[in-house]
Short mmCIF file of C-alpha atoms in Angstrom, two decimals:
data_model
loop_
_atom_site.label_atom_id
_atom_site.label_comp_id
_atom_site.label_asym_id
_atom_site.label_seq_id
_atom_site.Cartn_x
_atom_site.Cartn_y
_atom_site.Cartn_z
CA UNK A 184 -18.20 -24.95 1.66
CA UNK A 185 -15.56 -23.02 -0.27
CA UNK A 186 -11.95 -22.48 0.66
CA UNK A 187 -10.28 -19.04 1.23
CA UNK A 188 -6.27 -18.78 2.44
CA UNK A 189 -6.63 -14.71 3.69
CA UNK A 190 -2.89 -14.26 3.48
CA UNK A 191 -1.72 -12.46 6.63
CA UNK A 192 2.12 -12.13 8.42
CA UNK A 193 3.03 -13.37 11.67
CA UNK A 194 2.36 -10.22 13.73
CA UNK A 195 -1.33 -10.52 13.14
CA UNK A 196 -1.49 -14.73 12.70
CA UNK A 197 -5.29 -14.37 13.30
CA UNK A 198 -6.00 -11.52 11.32
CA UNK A 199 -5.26 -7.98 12.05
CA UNK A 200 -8.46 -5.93 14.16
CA UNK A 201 -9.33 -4.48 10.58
CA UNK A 202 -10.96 -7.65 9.97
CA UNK A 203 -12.80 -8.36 12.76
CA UNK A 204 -16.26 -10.25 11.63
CA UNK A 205 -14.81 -11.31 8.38
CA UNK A 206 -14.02 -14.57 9.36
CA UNK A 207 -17.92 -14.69 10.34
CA UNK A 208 -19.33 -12.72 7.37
CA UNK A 209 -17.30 -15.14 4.43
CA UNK A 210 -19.18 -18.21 6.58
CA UNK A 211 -22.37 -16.81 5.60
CA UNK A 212 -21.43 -16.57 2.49
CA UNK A 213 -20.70 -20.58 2.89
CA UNK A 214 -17.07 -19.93 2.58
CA UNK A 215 -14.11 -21.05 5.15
CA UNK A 216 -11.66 -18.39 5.88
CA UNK A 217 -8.41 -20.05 6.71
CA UNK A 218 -6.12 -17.15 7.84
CA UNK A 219 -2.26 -18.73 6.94
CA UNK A 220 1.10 -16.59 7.93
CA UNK A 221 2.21 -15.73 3.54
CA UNK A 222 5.70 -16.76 4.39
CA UNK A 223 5.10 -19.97 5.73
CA UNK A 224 2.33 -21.06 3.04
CA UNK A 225 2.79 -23.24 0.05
CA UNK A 226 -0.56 -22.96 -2.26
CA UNK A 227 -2.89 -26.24 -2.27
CA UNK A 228 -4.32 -27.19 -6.14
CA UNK A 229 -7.19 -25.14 -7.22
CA UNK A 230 -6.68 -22.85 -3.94
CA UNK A 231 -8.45 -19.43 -3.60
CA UNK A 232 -6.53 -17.01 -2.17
CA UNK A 233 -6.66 -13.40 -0.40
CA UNK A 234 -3.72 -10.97 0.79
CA UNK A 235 -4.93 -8.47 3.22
CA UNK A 236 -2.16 -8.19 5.91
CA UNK A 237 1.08 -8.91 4.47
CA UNK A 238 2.77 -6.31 5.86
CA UNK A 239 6.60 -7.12 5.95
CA UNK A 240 6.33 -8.09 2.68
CA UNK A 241 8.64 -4.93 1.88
CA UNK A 242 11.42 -6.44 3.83
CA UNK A 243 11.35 -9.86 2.61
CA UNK A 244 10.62 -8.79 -1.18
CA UNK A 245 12.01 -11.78 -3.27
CA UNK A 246 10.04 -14.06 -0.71
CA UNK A 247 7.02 -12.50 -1.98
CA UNK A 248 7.24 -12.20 -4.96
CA UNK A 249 7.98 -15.76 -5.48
CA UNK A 250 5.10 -17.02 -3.64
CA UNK A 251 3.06 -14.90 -6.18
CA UNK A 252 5.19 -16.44 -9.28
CA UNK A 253 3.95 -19.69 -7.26
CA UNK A 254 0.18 -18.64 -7.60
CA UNK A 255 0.42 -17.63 -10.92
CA UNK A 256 1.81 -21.02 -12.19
CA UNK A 257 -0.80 -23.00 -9.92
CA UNK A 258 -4.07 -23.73 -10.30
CA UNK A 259 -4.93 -21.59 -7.66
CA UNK A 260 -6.31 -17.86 -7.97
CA UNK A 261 -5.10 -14.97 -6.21
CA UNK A 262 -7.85 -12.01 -5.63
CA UNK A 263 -6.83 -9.53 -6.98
CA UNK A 264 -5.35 -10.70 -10.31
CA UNK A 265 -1.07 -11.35 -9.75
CA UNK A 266 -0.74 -9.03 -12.66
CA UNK A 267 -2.66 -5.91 -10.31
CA UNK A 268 -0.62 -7.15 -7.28
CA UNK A 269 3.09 -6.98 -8.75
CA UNK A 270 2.35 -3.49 -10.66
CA UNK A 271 0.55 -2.13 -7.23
CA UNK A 272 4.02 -3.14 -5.29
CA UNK A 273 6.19 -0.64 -6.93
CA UNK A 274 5.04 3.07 -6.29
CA UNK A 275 6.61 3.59 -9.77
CA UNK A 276 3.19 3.41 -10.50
CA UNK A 277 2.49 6.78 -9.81
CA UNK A 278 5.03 7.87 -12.76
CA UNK A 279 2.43 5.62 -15.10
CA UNK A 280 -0.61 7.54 -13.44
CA UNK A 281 1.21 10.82 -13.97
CA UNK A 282 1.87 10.01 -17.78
CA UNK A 283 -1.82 8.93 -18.36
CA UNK A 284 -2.44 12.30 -16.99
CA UNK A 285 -4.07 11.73 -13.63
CA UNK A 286 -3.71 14.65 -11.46
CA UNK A 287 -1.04 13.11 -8.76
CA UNK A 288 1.67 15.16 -6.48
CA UNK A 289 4.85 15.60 -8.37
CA UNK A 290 6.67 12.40 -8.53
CA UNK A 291 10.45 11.58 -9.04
CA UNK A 292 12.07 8.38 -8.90
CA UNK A 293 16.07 7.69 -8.02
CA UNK A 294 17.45 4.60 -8.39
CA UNK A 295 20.48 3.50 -6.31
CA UNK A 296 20.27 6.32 -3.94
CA UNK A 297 22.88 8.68 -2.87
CA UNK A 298 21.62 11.07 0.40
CA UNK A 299 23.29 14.75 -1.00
CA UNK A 300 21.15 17.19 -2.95
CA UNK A 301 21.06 15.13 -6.17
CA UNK A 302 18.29 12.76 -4.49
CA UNK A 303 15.69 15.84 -4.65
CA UNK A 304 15.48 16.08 -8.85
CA UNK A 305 14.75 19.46 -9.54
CA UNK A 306 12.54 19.39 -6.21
CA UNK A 307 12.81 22.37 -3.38
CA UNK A 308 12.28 21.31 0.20
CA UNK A 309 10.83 19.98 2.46
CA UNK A 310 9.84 16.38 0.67
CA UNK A 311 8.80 13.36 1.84
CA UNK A 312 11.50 10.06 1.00
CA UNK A 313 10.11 6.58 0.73
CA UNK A 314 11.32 3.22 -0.93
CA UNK A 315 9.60 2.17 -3.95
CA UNK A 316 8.79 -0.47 -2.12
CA UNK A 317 7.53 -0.21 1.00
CA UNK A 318 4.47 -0.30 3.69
CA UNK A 319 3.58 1.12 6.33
CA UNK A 320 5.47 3.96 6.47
CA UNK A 321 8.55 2.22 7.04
CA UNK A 322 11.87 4.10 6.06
CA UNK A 323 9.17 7.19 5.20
CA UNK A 324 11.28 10.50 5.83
CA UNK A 325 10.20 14.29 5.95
CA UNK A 326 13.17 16.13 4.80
CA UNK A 327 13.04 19.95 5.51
CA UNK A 328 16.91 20.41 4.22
CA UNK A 329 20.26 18.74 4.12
CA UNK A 330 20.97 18.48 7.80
CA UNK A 331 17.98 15.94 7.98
CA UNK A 332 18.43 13.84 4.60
CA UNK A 333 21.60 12.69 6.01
CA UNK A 334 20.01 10.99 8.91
CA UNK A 335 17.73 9.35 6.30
CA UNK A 336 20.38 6.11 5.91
CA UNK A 337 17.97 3.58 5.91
CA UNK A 338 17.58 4.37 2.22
CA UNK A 339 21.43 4.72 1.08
CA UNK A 340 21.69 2.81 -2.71
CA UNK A 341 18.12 1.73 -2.95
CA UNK A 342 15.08 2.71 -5.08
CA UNK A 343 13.80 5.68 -3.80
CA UNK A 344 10.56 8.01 -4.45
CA UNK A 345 10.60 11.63 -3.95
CA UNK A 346 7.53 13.92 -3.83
CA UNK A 347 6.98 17.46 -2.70
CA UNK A 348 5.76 17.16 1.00
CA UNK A 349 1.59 18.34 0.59
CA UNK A 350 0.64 20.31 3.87
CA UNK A 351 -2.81 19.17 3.63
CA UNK A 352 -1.76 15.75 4.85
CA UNK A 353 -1.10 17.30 8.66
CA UNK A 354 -4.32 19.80 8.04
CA UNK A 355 -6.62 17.39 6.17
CA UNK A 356 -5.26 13.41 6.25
CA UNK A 357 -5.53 11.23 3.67
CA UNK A 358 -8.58 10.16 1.68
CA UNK A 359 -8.93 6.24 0.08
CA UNK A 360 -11.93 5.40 -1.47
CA UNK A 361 -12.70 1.73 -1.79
CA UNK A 362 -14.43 0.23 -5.38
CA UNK A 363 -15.32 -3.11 -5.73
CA UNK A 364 -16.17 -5.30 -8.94
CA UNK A 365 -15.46 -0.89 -10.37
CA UNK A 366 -18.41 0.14 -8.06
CA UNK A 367 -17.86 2.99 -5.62
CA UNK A 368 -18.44 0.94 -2.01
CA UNK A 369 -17.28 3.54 0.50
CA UNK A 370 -14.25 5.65 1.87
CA UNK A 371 -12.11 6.74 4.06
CA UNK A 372 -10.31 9.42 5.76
CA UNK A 373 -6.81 8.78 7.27
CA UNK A 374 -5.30 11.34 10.02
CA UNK A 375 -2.27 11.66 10.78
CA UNK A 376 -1.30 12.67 14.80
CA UNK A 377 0.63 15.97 15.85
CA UNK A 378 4.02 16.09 15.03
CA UNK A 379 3.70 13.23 12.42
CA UNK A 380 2.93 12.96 8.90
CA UNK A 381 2.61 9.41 8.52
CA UNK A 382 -1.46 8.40 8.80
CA UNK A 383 -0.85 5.34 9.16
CA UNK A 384 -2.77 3.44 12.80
CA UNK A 385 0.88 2.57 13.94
CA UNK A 386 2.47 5.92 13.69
CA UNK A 387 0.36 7.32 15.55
CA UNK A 388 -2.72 7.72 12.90
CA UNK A 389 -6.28 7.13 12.71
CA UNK A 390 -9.14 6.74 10.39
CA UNK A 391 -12.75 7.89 10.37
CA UNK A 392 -15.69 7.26 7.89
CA UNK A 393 -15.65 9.73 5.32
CA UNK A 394 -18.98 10.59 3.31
CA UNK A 395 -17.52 11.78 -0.21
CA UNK A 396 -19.72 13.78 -2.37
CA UNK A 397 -20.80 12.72 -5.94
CA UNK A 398 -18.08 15.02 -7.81
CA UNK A 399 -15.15 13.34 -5.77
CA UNK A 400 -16.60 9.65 -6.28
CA UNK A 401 -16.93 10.90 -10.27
CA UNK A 402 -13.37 12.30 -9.85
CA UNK A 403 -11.62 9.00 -8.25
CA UNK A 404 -13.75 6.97 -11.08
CA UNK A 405 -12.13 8.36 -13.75
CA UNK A 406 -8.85 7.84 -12.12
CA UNK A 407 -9.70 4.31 -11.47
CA UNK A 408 -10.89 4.00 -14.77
#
């Protein structure tokens, strides 16, 4: 039977609900699923490995990424591929998308941060503030004018994206479609509660299957793509 580390943090030391009956479903596949807290784990020769709840990895950054420099000078393999994993960790990303002319919201970066009027780039209010790094909407701000940027000192001198705030987050949510292997498997859609904005489960958020139709799946292909 093969080996899988499923690389989780210390909140969730046997997995996080989101995986309930994966433990089960990998031993039918004749795997072992060996959940292991990422910050306490040093990779075993010819190890296959699996992040899936990492989630204060934004808070203990050069920890992380060292364990993944660790990975990618083992024998062992990391799903996804390192390479995927480090470019995924910095929402820069979406400047790259934007470039290659994906259709994203309006996207600014601003390095060592400063909380006056500067920080917005050209943008009008409100906007949503969030480290480049980041997770679960952790130090994630909507700003409706200068009154309420100054409270946002959790990001004062670090890497910070800005993006105009999209009303059909509260109206709508948030859609993520899931491929696999570049196969459409299935998706999601993400709500956040009143009075928030955040979607995610611990602000307040939840998340119902969502049947896409065969123009959006075509549409997110492309982008994947």
């Amino acid at each position: 039977m093969k080996k899988l580390f499923i690389l989780t943090d210390s909140d969730s030391p046997n997995l996080h609900p989101d995986d309930d009956g994966l433990i089960q479903a990998l031993q039918e596949h004749m795997i072992e699923a060996i959940p292991v807290i990422w910050d306490e784990f040093t990779p075993e020769p010819n190890s296959n490995i699996l992040i899936r709840t990492p989630w204060d990895y934004a808070v203990k950054r050069q920890k992380f990424e060292k364990l993944l420099n660790e990975i990618d000078s083992s024998t062992s393999k990391l799903i996804n591929p390192v390479e995927i994993v480090r470019w995924n960790m910095n929402k820069a990303y979406m400047l790259e998308l934007q470039d290659k002319g994906v259709n994203v919201v309006e996207t600014k970066v601003v390095e060592d941060a400063k909380l006056d009027e500067s920080i917005l780039q050209g943008l009008s209010y409100p906007v949503v503030l969030k480290p480049l790094v980041g997770a679960g909407g952790k130090d994630t701000f909507l700003v409706h004018n200068n009154t309420e940027l100054k409270k946002c000192t959790a990001l004062t001198d670090r890497d910070v994206m800005v993006q105009p705030f999209i009303d059909s987050i509260q109206s709508v949510g948030e859609y993520s479609f899931l491929f696999f292997n570049g196969e459409f498997s299935h998706a999601v859609l993400k709500k956040a509660s009143s009075n928030e904005f955040r979607v995610q489960e611990e602000h307040g958020g939840s998340v119902e299957v969502y049947k896409p139709s065969t123009e959006q799946i075509e549409k997110v292909q492309k982008t994947l793509e």
